[in-house]
Amino acid sequence: PSRNIRSEMRTMNPSAGIFLVVGLLSLLLASPGECATIREEESCSGSENEVVCQGSEGEHLELSPSSLPEDTYSLTVSSFASVSIKTNSFSATPELGVISMSNLDQLKLDEFIFSEQENDGFLESFNIENIGQLELKQESFDNAPQCNKATIKNVNIESVPTGGIKLYADTMRIEDCKFGELNEESIYSDSMNFIFLGNSVGHVKTYGFSGSNNVFNFSNNHIEKMESNAISVAFLNGDI
């Protein structure tokens, strides 16, 4: 059979060979452009640099590095049964400035959802609100860009791993959330204003809270058990 193939190649019309090579190159070059972006999902729409995804009962959405168009500035995701965000999902969107995740039954975050490399971007707003169950990895927020305002509100988390909530924000607000367990440095914040308000926590381990803040507000919370040195935070002004 190999001899037949070689024979056919020798007798093949040269122009046909050219067309074959050009056809293969066209397929290879076209493949990156054919990767579906999130805008092509039935539940998602986009205009200019904004992406909005509105889910329905039982619907699942997964974000990956190829999901968002490069020029995306604002991403809004709401009303899904579950949303999964994979590693490097936001690494190819240098202009991304607004992220909002709300009204989700379940939200799963892999490691390094922003980038496995250092990120010099800037988020104007990062909002996670009304989440039935949030699952974090130890390095989910590592290499996240500097943020103006980060808000986590009305979110249930069974256990926050070490370094699970590690954000650098001018104002970081965690409000009306339910935590089963906070491990060492579960919540780390170097921010101008850190607000932990009206939350319920089952167990705060040693160094559960750490960081450095100008204003540290730890008010109206229900804590069932707190180990020694559970709050290891340096601040100029505190309200506890």
PDB file of C-alpha atoms in Angstrom:
ATOM      1  CA  PRO A   1       0.000   0.000   0.000  1.00  0.00           C
ATOM      2  CA  SER A   2       2.865   2.415   0.747  1.00  0.00           C
ATOM      3  CA  ARG A   3       4.211   1.920  -2.789  1.00  0.00           C
ATOM      4  CA  ASN A   4       0.771   2.761  -4.224  1.00  0.00           C
ATOM      5  CA  ILE A   5       0.579   5.947  -2.178  1.00  0.00           C
ATOM      6  CA  ARG A   6       4.030   7.065  -3.301  1.00  0.00           C
ATOM      7  CA  SER A   7       3.112   6.283  -6.884  1.00  0.00           C
ATOM      8  CA  GLU A   8      -0.094   8.321  -6.640  1.00  0.00           C
ATOM      9  CA  MET A   9       1.840  11.241  -5.096  1.00  0.00           C
ATOM     10  CA  ARG A  10       4.333  11.190  -7.977  1.00  0.00           C
ATOM     11  CA  THR A  11       1.541  11.246 -10.561  1.00  0.00           C
ATOM     12  CA  MET A  12      -0.642  13.791  -8.735  1.00  0.00           C
ATOM     13  CA  ASN A  13      -1.336  17.079 -10.505  1.00  0.00           C
ATOM     14  CA  PRO A  14       0.960  19.751  -8.916  1.00  0.00           C
ATOM     15  CA  SER A  15      -1.912  22.237  -8.733  1.00  0.00           C
ATOM     16  CA  ALA A  16      -3.979  19.727  -6.752  1.00  0.00           C
ATOM     17  CA  GLY A  17      -1.121  19.452  -4.257  1.00  0.00           C
ATOM     18  CA  ILE A  18      -1.072  23.220  -3.854  1.00  0.00           C
ATOM     19  CA  PHE A  19      -4.813  23.322  -3.214  1.00  0.00           C
ATOM     20  CA  LEU A  20      -4.446  20.533  -0.643  1.00  0.00           C
ATOM     21  CA  VAL A  21      -1.738  22.414   1.272  1.00  0.00           C
ATOM     22  CA  VAL A  22      -3.676  25.690   1.129  1.00  0.00           C
ATOM     23  CA  GLY A  23      -6.805  23.920   2.372  1.00  0.00           C
ATOM     24  CA  LEU A  24      -4.987  22.418   5.361  1.00  0.00           C
ATOM     25  CA  LEU A  25      -3.429  25.783   6.264  1.00  0.00           C
ATOM     26  CA  SER A  26      -6.857  27.428   6.087  1.00  0.00           C
ATOM     27  CA  LEU A  27      -8.289  24.924   8.538  1.00  0.00           C
ATOM     28  CA  LEU A  28      -5.400  25.388  10.975  1.00  0.00           C
ATOM     29  CA  LEU A  29      -5.547  29.186  10.833  1.00  0.00           C
ATOM     30  CA  ALA A  30      -9.329  29.276  11.155  1.00  0.00           C
ATOM     31  CA  SER A  31      -9.531  27.056  14.232  1.00  0.00           C
ATOM     32  CA  PRO A  32      -8.752  29.744  16.882  1.00  0.00           C
ATOM     33  CA  GLY A  33     -11.485  31.997  15.532  1.00  0.00           C
ATOM     34  CA  GLU A  34     -13.984  29.180  15.689  1.00  0.00           C
ATOM     35  CA  CYS A  35     -13.659  28.804  19.480  1.00  0.00           C
ATOM     36  CA  ALA A  36     -17.030  29.700  20.976  1.00  0.00           C
ATOM     37  CA  THR A  37     -17.119  32.633  23.362  1.00  0.00           C
ATOM     38  CA  ILE A  38     -19.605  33.167  26.152  1.00  0.00           C
ATOM     39  CA  ARG A  39     -21.573  35.599  23.972  1.00  0.00           C
ATOM     40  CA  GLU A  40     -22.689  32.646  21.856  1.00  0.00           C
ATOM     41  CA  GLU A  41     -24.411  30.964  24.802  1.00  0.00           C
ATOM     42  CA  GLU A  42     -28.215  31.173  24.610  1.00  0.00           C
ATOM     43  CA  SER A  43     -28.362  32.658  28.107  1.00  0.00           C
ATOM     44  CA  CYS A  44     -25.707  35.309  27.394  1.00  0.00           C
ATOM     45  CA  SER A  45     -25.697  38.516  25.403  1.00  0.00           C
ATOM     46  CA  GLY A  46     -23.124  41.175  24.712  1.00  0.00           C
ATOM     47  CA  SER A  47     -22.903  44.755  23.526  1.00  0.00           C
ATOM     48  CA  GLU A  48     -19.570  46.458  22.902  1.00  0.00           C
ATOM     49  CA  ASN A  49     -17.397  45.453  25.886  1.00  0.00           C
ATOM     50  CA  GLU A  50     -20.170  44.159  28.180  1.00  0.00           C
ATOM     51  CA  VAL A  51     -21.239  40.531  28.721  1.00  0.00           C
ATOM     52  CA  VAL A  52     -24.468  39.672  30.564  1.00  0.00           C
ATOM     53  CA  CYS A  53     -25.498  36.085  31.348  1.00  0.00           C
ATOM     54  CA  GLN A  54     -28.958  35.439  32.796  1.00  0.00           C
ATOM     55  CA  GLY A  55     -29.620  31.800  33.640  1.00  0.00           C
ATOM     56  CA  SER A  56     -32.675  29.776  34.549  1.00  0.00           C
ATOM     57  CA  GLU A  57     -33.616  26.915  36.879  1.00  0.00           C
ATOM     58  CA  GLY A  58     -31.314  23.928  36.487  1.00  0.00           C
ATOM     59  CA  GLU A  59     -28.951  25.706  34.079  1.00  0.00           C
ATOM     60  CA  HIS A  60     -25.175  25.453  34.422  1.00  0.00           C
ATOM     61  CA  LEU A  61     -22.501  27.867  33.162  1.00  0.00           C
ATOM     62  CA  GLU A  62     -18.757  27.262  32.946  1.00  0.00           C
ATOM     63  CA  LEU A  63     -16.155  29.981  32.417  1.00  0.00           C
ATOM     64  CA  SER A  64     -12.764  29.047  30.988  1.00  0.00           C
ATOM     65  CA  PRO A  65      -9.807  30.984  29.500  1.00  0.00           C
ATOM     66  CA  SER A  66     -11.473  31.078  26.067  1.00  0.00           C
ATOM     67  CA  SER A  67     -14.928  32.129  27.294  1.00  0.00           C
ATOM     68  CA  LEU A  68     -14.666  35.931  27.316  1.00  0.00           C
ATOM     69  CA  PRO A  69     -13.829  38.218  24.396  1.00  0.00           C
ATOM     70  CA  GLU A  70     -10.538  40.032  24.922  1.00  0.00           C
ATOM     71  CA  ASP A  71     -12.176  43.484  25.041  1.00  0.00           C
ATOM     72  CA  THR A  72     -14.603  42.582  27.879  1.00  0.00           C
ATOM     73  CA  TYR A  73     -14.834  45.309  30.533  1.00  0.00           C
ATOM     74  CA  SER A  74     -17.989  44.256  32.414  1.00  0.00           C
ATOM     75  CA  LEU A  75     -19.185  40.717  33.228  1.00  0.00           C
ATOM     76  CA  THR A  76     -22.538  40.058  34.921  1.00  0.00           C
ATOM     77  CA  VAL A  77     -23.673  36.499  35.743  1.00  0.00           C
ATOM     78  CA  SER A  78     -26.931  35.766  37.589  1.00  0.00           C
ATOM     79  CA  SER A  79     -29.735  33.262  38.239  1.00  0.00           C
ATOM     80  CA  PHE A  80     -27.933  30.013  37.357  1.00  0.00           C
ATOM     81  CA  ALA A  81     -28.234  26.747  39.260  1.00  0.00           C
ATOM     82  CA  SER A  82     -24.454  26.481  39.215  1.00  0.00           C
ATOM     83  CA  VAL A  83     -21.479  28.382  37.827  1.00  0.00           C
ATOM     84  CA  SER A  84     -17.913  27.068  37.568  1.00  0.00           C
ATOM     85  CA  ILE A  85     -14.931  29.357  37.006  1.00  0.00           C
ATOM     86  CA  LYS A  86     -11.777  27.597  35.819  1.00  0.00           C
ATOM     87  CA  THR A  87      -8.115  28.545  36.221  1.00  0.00           C
ATOM     88  CA  ASN A  88      -7.034  31.570  34.115  1.00  0.00           C
ATOM     89  CA  SER A  89     -10.621  32.423  33.149  1.00  0.00           C
ATOM     90  CA  PHE A  90      -9.864  36.169  33.350  1.00  0.00           C
ATOM     91  CA  SER A  91      -6.244  36.092  32.182  1.00  0.00           C
ATOM     92  CA  ALA A  92      -6.985  37.096  28.566  1.00  0.00           C
ATOM     93  CA  THR A  93      -9.190  40.103  29.415  1.00  0.00           C
ATOM     94  CA  PRO A  94      -6.762  42.927  30.376  1.00  0.00           C
ATOM     95  CA  GLU A  95      -9.527  45.571  30.353  1.00  0.00           C
ATOM     96  CA  LEU A  96     -11.866  43.679  32.700  1.00  0.00           C
ATOM     97  CA  GLY A  97     -13.007  46.155  35.347  1.00  0.00           C
ATOM     98  CA  VAL A  98     -16.387  44.964  36.672  1.00  0.00           C
ATOM     99  CA  ILE A  99     -17.352  41.442  37.801  1.00  0.00           C
ATOM    100  CA  SER A 100     -20.735  40.638  39.338  1.00  0.00           C
ATOM    101  CA  MET A 101     -21.956  37.158  40.347  1.00  0.00           C
ATOM    102  CA  SER A 102     -25.396  37.052  41.993  1.00  0.00           C
ATOM    103  CA  ASN A 103     -28.413  34.843  42.739  1.00  0.00           C
ATOM    104  CA  LEU A 104     -26.641  31.516  42.145  1.00  0.00           C
ATOM    105  CA  ASP A 105     -27.432  28.224  43.846  1.00  0.00           C
ATOM    106  CA  GLN A 106     -23.799  27.176  43.627  1.00  0.00           C
ATOM    107  CA  LEU A 107     -20.533  28.886  42.649  1.00  0.00           C
ATOM    108  CA  LYS A 108     -17.315  26.880  42.268  1.00  0.00           C
ATOM    109  CA  LEU A 109     -13.930  28.577  41.925  1.00  0.00           C
ATOM    110  CA  ASP A 110     -10.785  26.762  40.819  1.00  0.00           C
ATOM    111  CA  GLU A 111      -7.256  27.947  41.662  1.00  0.00           C
ATOM    112  CA  PHE A 112      -6.014  31.195  40.091  1.00  0.00           C
ATOM    113  CA  ILE A 113      -9.280  32.197  38.426  1.00  0.00           C
ATOM    114  CA  PHE A 114      -7.702  35.512  37.419  1.00  0.00           C
ATOM    115  CA  SER A 115      -4.259  34.350  36.348  1.00  0.00           C
ATOM    116  CA  GLU A 116      -1.472  31.959  37.257  1.00  0.00           C
ATOM    117  CA  GLN A 117       0.908  34.875  36.643  1.00  0.00           C
ATOM    118  CA  GLU A 118       1.118  38.248  38.396  1.00  0.00           C
ATOM    119  CA  ASN A 119      -1.682  40.542  37.288  1.00  0.00           C
ATOM    120  CA  ASP A 120      -1.232  44.307  36.882  1.00  0.00           C
ATOM    121  CA  GLY A 121      -4.875  45.012  35.979  1.00  0.00           C
ATOM    122  CA  PHE A 122      -7.416  46.939  38.030  1.00  0.00           C
ATOM    123  CA  LEU A 123     -10.967  46.044  39.038  1.00  0.00           C
ATOM    124  CA  GLU A 124     -13.385  48.863  39.705  1.00  0.00           C
ATOM    125  CA  SER A 125     -15.906  46.497  41.296  1.00  0.00           C
ATOM    126  CA  PHE A 126     -15.914  42.820  42.314  1.00  0.00           C
ATOM    127  CA  ASN A 127     -19.257  41.613  43.673  1.00  0.00           C
ATOM    128  CA  ILE A 128     -20.429  38.173  44.846  1.00  0.00           C
ATOM    129  CA  GLU A 129     -23.969  38.244  46.282  1.00  0.00           C
ATOM    130  CA  ASN A 130     -26.797  35.842  47.146  1.00  0.00           C
ATOM    131  CA  ILE A 131     -24.908  32.573  46.658  1.00  0.00           C
ATOM    132  CA  GLY A 132     -26.427  29.380  48.086  1.00  0.00           C
ATOM    133  CA  GLN A 133     -23.064  27.610  48.294  1.00  0.00           C
ATOM    134  CA  LEU A 134     -19.639  29.009  47.459  1.00  0.00           C
ATOM    135  CA  GLU A 135     -16.739  26.565  47.066  1.00  0.00           C
ATOM    136  CA  LEU A 136     -13.218  27.986  47.147  1.00  0.00           C
ATOM    137  CA  LYS A 137      -9.743  26.602  46.591  1.00  0.00           C
ATOM    138  CA  GLN A 138      -6.749  27.734  48.618  1.00  0.00           C
ATOM    139  CA  GLU A 139      -5.454  29.899  45.754  1.00  0.00           C
ATOM    140  CA  SER A 140      -8.708  30.899  44.049  1.00  0.00           C
ATOM    141  CA  PHE A 141      -8.016  34.644  44.346  1.00  0.00           C
ATOM    142  CA  ASP A 142      -4.222  34.567  44.140  1.00  0.00           C
ATOM    143  CA  ASN A 143      -2.858  37.061  41.580  1.00  0.00           C
ATOM    144  CA  ALA A 144      -6.157  38.942  41.537  1.00  0.00           C
ATOM    145  CA  PRO A 145      -5.710  42.556  40.419  1.00  0.00           C
ATOM    146  CA  GLN A 146      -6.008  45.509  42.765  1.00  0.00           C
ATOM    147  CA  CYS A 147      -9.683  46.354  43.328  1.00  0.00           C
ATOM    148  CA  ASN A 148     -11.474  49.556  44.235  1.00  0.00           C
ATOM    149  CA  LYS A 149     -14.445  47.848  45.923  1.00  0.00           C
ATOM    150  CA  ALA A 150     -14.867  44.149  46.733  1.00  0.00           C
ATOM    151  CA  THR A 151     -18.181  42.938  48.191  1.00  0.00           C
ATOM    152  CA  ILE A 152     -19.221  39.486  49.396  1.00  0.00           C
ATOM    153  CA  LYS A 153     -22.805  39.532  50.660  1.00  0.00           C
ATOM    154  CA  ASN A 154     -25.323  36.871  51.703  1.00  0.00           C
ATOM    155  CA  VAL A 155     -23.043  33.981  50.786  1.00  0.00           C
ATOM    156  CA  ASN A 156     -22.834  30.525  52.418  1.00  0.00           C
ATOM    157  CA  ILE A 157     -19.398  28.874  52.736  1.00  0.00           C
ATOM    158  CA  GLU A 158     -18.912  25.647  54.681  1.00  0.00           C
ATOM    159  CA  SER A 159     -15.146  26.016  55.065  1.00  0.00           C
ATOM    160  CA  VAL A 160     -12.778  28.714  53.844  1.00  0.00           C
ATOM    161  CA  PRO A 161      -9.319  27.236  53.207  1.00  0.00           C
ATOM    162  CA  THR A 162      -6.097  29.011  54.119  1.00  0.00           C
ATOM    163  CA  GLY A 163      -5.791  32.012  51.810  1.00  0.00           C
ATOM    164  CA  GLY A 164      -9.251  31.335  50.382  1.00  0.00           C
ATOM    165  CA  ILE A 165     -10.403  34.966  50.492  1.00  0.00           C
ATOM    166  CA  LYS A 166      -7.293  36.985  49.717  1.00  0.00           C
ATOM    167  CA  LEU A 167      -8.034  40.279  48.010  1.00  0.00           C
ATOM    168  CA  TYR A 168      -6.370  43.676  47.775  1.00  0.00           C
ATOM    169  CA  ALA A 169      -9.083  46.316  47.729  1.00  0.00           C
ATOM    170  CA  ASP A 170      -9.530  49.924  48.757  1.00  0.00           C
ATOM    171  CA  THR A 171     -12.762  48.824  50.445  1.00  0.00           C
ATOM    172  CA  MET A 172     -13.518  45.178  51.231  1.00  0.00           C
ATOM    173  CA  ARG A 173     -16.960  44.402  52.637  1.00  0.00           C
ATOM    174  CA  ILE A 174     -18.198  40.994  53.828  1.00  0.00           C
ATOM    175  CA  GLU A 175     -21.797  41.172  55.030  1.00  0.00           C
ATOM    176  CA  ASP A 176     -24.651  38.838  56.051  1.00  0.00           C
ATOM    177  CA  CYS A 177     -22.677  35.698  55.202  1.00  0.00           C
ATOM    178  CA  LYS A 178     -22.627  32.270  56.884  1.00  0.00           C
ATOM    179  CA  PHE A 179     -19.257  30.583  57.425  1.00  0.00           C
ATOM    180  CA  GLY A 180     -18.869  27.127  58.903  1.00  0.00           C
ATOM    181  CA  GLU A 181     -15.139  27.382  59.543  1.00  0.00           C
ATOM    182  CA  LEU A 182     -12.372  29.924  58.986  1.00  0.00           C
ATOM    183  CA  ASN A 183      -8.889  28.407  58.874  1.00  0.00           C
ATOM    184  CA  GLU A 184      -5.553  30.160  59.286  1.00  0.00           C
ATOM    185  CA  GLU A 185      -5.469  33.308  57.120  1.00  0.00           C
ATOM    186  CA  SER A 186      -8.787  32.343  55.542  1.00  0.00           C
ATOM    187  CA  ILE A 187      -9.629  36.028  55.191  1.00  0.00           C
ATOM    188  CA  TYR A 188      -6.661  38.205  54.335  1.00  0.00           C
ATOM    189  CA  SER A 189      -7.068  41.848  53.412  1.00  0.00           C
ATOM    190  CA  ASP A 190      -4.646  44.723  52.915  1.00  0.00           C
ATOM    191  CA  SER A 191      -7.225  47.443  52.386  1.00  0.00           C
ATOM    192  CA  MET A 192      -8.059  50.987  53.356  1.00  0.00           C
ATOM    193  CA  ASN A 193     -11.411  49.857  54.788  1.00  0.00           C
ATOM    194  CA  PHE A 194     -12.250  46.320  55.886  1.00  0.00           C
ATOM    195  CA  ILE A 195     -15.859  45.735  56.950  1.00  0.00           C
ATOM    196  CA  PHE A 196     -17.049  42.408  58.406  1.00  0.00           C
ATOM    197  CA  LEU A 197     -20.659  43.059  59.328  1.00  0.00           C
ATOM    198  CA  GLY A 198     -23.636  40.921  60.403  1.00  0.00           C
ATOM    199  CA  ASN A 199     -22.028  37.567  59.621  1.00  0.00           C
ATOM    200  CA  SER A 200     -22.380  34.175  61.312  1.00  0.00           C
ATOM    201  CA  VAL A 201     -19.289  32.012  61.881  1.00  0.00           C
ATOM    202  CA  GLY A 202     -19.135  28.573  63.469  1.00  0.00           C
ATOM    203  CA  HIS A 203     -15.400  28.381  64.223  1.00  0.00           C
ATOM    204  CA  VAL A 204     -12.594  30.897  63.741  1.00  0.00           C
ATOM    205  CA  LYS A 205      -9.178  29.264  64.042  1.00  0.00           C
ATOM    206  CA  THR A 206      -5.945  31.010  65.044  1.00  0.00           C
ATOM    207  CA  TYR A 207      -5.056  33.780  62.566  1.00  0.00           C
ATOM    208  CA  GLY A 208      -8.384  33.295  60.805  1.00  0.00           C
ATOM    209  CA  PHE A 209      -8.361  37.026  60.045  1.00  0.00           C
ATOM    210  CA  SER A 210      -5.104  38.690  59.025  1.00  0.00           C
ATOM    211  CA  GLY A 211      -3.912  41.740  57.154  1.00  0.00           C
ATOM    212  CA  SER A 212      -3.369  45.462  57.570  1.00  0.00           C
ATOM    213  CA  ASN A 213      -6.099  48.110  57.346  1.00  0.00           C
ATOM    214  CA  ASN A 214      -6.668  51.765  58.001  1.00  0.00           C
ATOM    215  CA  VAL A 215     -10.198  51.051  59.231  1.00  0.00           C
ATOM    216  CA  PHE A 216     -11.206  47.657  60.671  1.00  0.00           C
ATOM    217  CA  ASN A 217     -14.935  47.253  61.371  1.00  0.00           C
ATOM    218  CA  PHE A 218     -15.917  43.932  62.964  1.00  0.00           C
ATOM    219  CA  SER A 219     -19.491  44.476  64.158  1.00  0.00           C
ATOM    220  CA  ASN A 220     -22.798  42.682  64.824  1.00  0.00           C
ATOM    221  CA  ASN A 221     -21.398  39.239  64.062  1.00  0.00           C
ATOM    222  CA  HIS A 222     -22.343  35.920  65.687  1.00  0.00           C
ATOM    223  CA  ILE A 223     -19.259  33.839  66.452  1.00  0.00           C
ATOM    224  CA  GLU A 224     -19.775  30.421  68.050  1.00  0.00           C
ATOM    225  CA  LYS A 225     -16.118  29.629  68.744  1.00  0.00           C
ATOM    226  CA  MET A 226     -12.955  31.708  68.428  1.00  0.00           C
ATOM    227  CA  GLU A 227      -9.454  30.409  69.124  1.00  0.00           C
ATOM    228  CA  SER A 228      -6.657  32.536  70.578  1.00  0.00           C
ATOM    229  CA  ASN A 229      -5.189  35.132  68.200  1.00  0.00           C
ATOM    230  CA  ALA A 230      -8.081  34.527  65.809  1.00  0.00           C
ATOM    231  CA  ILE A 231      -7.895  38.168  64.694  1.00  0.00           C
ATOM    232  CA  SER A 232      -4.324  39.074  63.740  1.00  0.00           C
ATOM    233  CA  VAL A 233      -4.916  42.408  62.049  1.00  0.00           C
ATOM    234  CA  ALA A 234      -3.029  45.706  62.228  1.00  0.00           C
ATOM    235  CA  PHE A 235      -5.287  48.769  61.937  1.00  0.00           C
ATOM    236  CA  LEU A 236      -5.347  52.492  62.732  1.00  0.00           C
ATOM    237  CA  ASN A 237      -9.045  52.708  63.598  1.00  0.00           C
ATOM    238  CA  GLY A 238     -11.143  49.798  64.833  1.00  0.00           C
ATOM    239  CA  ASP A 239     -14.782  49.180  65.675  1.00  0.00           C
ATOM    240  CA  ILE A 240     -15.402  45.788  67.259  1.00  0.00           C
TER     241      ILE A 240
END
